[in-house]
XYZ file of C-alpha atoms in Angstrom:
189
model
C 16.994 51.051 -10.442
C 20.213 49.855 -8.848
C 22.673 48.068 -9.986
C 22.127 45.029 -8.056
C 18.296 45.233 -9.021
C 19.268 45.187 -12.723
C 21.465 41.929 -12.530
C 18.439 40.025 -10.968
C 17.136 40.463 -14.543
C 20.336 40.184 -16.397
C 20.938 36.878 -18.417
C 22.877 35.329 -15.345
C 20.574 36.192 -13.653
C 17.739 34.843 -15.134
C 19.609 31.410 -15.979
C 20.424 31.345 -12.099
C 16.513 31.632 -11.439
C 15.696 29.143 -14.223
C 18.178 26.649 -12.918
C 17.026 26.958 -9.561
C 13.581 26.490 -10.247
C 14.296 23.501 -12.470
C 16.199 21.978 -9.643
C 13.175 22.709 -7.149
C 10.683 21.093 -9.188
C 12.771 18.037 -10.100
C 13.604 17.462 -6.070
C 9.982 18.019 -5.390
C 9.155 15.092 -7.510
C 11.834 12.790 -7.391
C 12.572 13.331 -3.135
C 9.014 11.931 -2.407
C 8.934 8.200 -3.790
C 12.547 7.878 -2.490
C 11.877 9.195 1.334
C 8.577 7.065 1.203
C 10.879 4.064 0.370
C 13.341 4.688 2.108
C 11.019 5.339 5.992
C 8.978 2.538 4.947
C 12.032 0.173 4.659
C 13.287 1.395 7.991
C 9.486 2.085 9.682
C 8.500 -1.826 9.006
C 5.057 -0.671 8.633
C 3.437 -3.858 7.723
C 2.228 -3.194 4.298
C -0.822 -5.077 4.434
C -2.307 -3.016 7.134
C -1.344 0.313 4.873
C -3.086 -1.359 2.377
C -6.085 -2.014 4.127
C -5.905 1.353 5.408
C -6.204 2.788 1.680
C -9.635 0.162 1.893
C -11.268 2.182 4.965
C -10.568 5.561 3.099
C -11.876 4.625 0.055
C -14.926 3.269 1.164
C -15.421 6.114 3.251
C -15.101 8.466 0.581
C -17.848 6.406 -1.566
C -20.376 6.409 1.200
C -19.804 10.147 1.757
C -20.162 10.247 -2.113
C -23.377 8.306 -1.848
C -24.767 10.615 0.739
C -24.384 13.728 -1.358
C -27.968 15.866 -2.417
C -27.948 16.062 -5.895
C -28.050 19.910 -5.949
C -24.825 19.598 -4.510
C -22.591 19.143 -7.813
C -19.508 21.031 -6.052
C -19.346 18.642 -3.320
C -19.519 16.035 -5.148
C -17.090 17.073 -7.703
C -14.441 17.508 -4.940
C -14.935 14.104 -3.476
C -15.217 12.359 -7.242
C -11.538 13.923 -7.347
C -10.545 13.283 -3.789
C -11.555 9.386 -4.569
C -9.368 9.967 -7.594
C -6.438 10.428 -6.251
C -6.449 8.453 -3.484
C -7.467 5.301 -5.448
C -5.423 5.843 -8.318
C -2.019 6.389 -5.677
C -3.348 2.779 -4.147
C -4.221 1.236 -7.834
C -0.647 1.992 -8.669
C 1.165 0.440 -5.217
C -1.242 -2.787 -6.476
C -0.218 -3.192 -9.634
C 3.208 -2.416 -9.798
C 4.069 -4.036 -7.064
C 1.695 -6.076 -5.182
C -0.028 -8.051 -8.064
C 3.249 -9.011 -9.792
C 4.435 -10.101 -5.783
C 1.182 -12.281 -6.385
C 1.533 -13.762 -9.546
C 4.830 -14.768 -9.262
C 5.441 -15.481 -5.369
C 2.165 -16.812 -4.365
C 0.966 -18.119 -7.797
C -2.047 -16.965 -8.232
C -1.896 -16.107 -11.823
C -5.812 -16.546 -12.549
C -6.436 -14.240 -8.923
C -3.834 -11.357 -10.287
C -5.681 -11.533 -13.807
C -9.185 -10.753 -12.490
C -7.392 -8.280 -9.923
C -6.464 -6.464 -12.919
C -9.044 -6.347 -14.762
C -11.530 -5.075 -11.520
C -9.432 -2.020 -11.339
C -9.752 -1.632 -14.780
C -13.417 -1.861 -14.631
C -13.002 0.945 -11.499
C -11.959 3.105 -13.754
C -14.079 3.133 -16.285
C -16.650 3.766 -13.827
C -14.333 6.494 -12.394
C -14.492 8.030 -16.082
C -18.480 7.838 -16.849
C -19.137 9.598 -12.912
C -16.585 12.226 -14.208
C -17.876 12.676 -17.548
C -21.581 12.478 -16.073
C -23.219 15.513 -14.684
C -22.996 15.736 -10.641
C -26.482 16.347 -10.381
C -27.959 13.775 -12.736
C -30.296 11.564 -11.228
C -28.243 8.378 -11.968
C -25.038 9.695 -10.495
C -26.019 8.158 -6.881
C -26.354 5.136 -8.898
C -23.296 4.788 -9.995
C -21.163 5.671 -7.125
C -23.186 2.792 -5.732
C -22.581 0.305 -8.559
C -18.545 1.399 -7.815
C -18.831 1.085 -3.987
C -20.169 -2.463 -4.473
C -17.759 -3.728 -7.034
C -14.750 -1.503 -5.103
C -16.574 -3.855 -1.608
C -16.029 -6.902 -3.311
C -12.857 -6.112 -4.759
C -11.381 -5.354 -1.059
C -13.193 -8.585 1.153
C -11.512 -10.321 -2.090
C -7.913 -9.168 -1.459
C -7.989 -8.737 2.193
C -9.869 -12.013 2.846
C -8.027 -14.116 0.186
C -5.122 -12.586 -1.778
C -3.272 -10.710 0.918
C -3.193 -13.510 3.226
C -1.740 -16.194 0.830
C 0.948 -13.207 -0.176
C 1.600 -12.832 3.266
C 2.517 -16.600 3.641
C 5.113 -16.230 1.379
C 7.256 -13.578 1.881
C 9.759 -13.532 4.801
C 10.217 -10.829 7.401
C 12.881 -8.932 4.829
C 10.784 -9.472 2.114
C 7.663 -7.645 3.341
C 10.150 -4.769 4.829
C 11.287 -4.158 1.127
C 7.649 -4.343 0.213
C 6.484 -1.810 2.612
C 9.408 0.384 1.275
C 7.767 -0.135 -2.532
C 4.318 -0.011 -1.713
C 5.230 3.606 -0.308
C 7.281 4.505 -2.777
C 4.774 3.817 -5.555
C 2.052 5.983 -3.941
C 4.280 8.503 -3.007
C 4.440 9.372 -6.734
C 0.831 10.201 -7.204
C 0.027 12.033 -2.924
């Protein structure tokens, strides 16, 4: 072995590698929420619209869901995670940053409440199609039962809540929420 091959291994060496793996992974998590912020600040993208977006993918996902053969448990296991993700990165832009915008901004205490407590109710039924088998005859049912309340949930927010939230914030306002709404599901995509 040469020399130079021995120092890759060396204690340097190996700190070095530690180091710059440590510094890799920490970028690769921390760069994400703050470039998602940052373009959509500067993009304007209204945030309702991404929002909404989220909506159409979700609902998507459930129908597909719905459509699976039950002898297909490795389908449906992917899109049970799929829905996962892509609701829980969307839960999180809502409550950490939307609902509290509603609450305190638009004053709709009792609407942010119930809000709330839907997505908690999501995912508990998120939990029992996990924990139930994919080809159990009920588990059609219950992506139904969560497409339904998930339905209502959305015609609720985009027909009532996001409009009076709307009214209230000014043109910088909704900018900086864009910005946060991206940020916050930046940290779970």
């Amino acid at each position: 072995m040469t020399r130079r091959g021995m120092d890759l291994w060396s204690t340097n060496g190996l700190i070095a590698f530690a180091s710059g793996a440590a510094v890799a992974i920490l970028a690769s998590r921390l760069l994400p929420p703050v470039v998602a912020q940052a373009a959509g600040t500067t993009m304007a993208r209204d945030p309702f619209g991404a929002l909404i977006d989220d909506h159409r993918h979700i609902l998507a996902l459930l129908n597909e869901m719905e459509r699976t053969r039950p002898d297909a448990a490795f389908r449906r296991t992917q899109l049970l995670l799929r829905l996962k993700r892509r609701l829980a990165a969307h839960a999180m832009a809502e409550e950490d940053v939307v609902y509290p915008l509603l609450h305190d901004h638009a004053h709709e205490e009792e609407d942010t409440r119930r809000l709330y407590g839907e997505h908690a109710d999501m995912k508990m039924h998120l939990f029992a199609l996990e924990q139930m088998p994919k080809d159990h005859p009920d588990w059609s049912g219950r992506v139904t039962e969560l497409r339904r309340l998930i339905a209502d949930h959305v015609r609720q927010e985009e027909e009532v809540d996001f409009p009076k939230l709307r009214d209230t914030l000014d043109p910088r306002a909704t900018k900086r929420l864009s910005g946060h709404v991206q940020r916050e599901k930046a940290l779970l995509l």
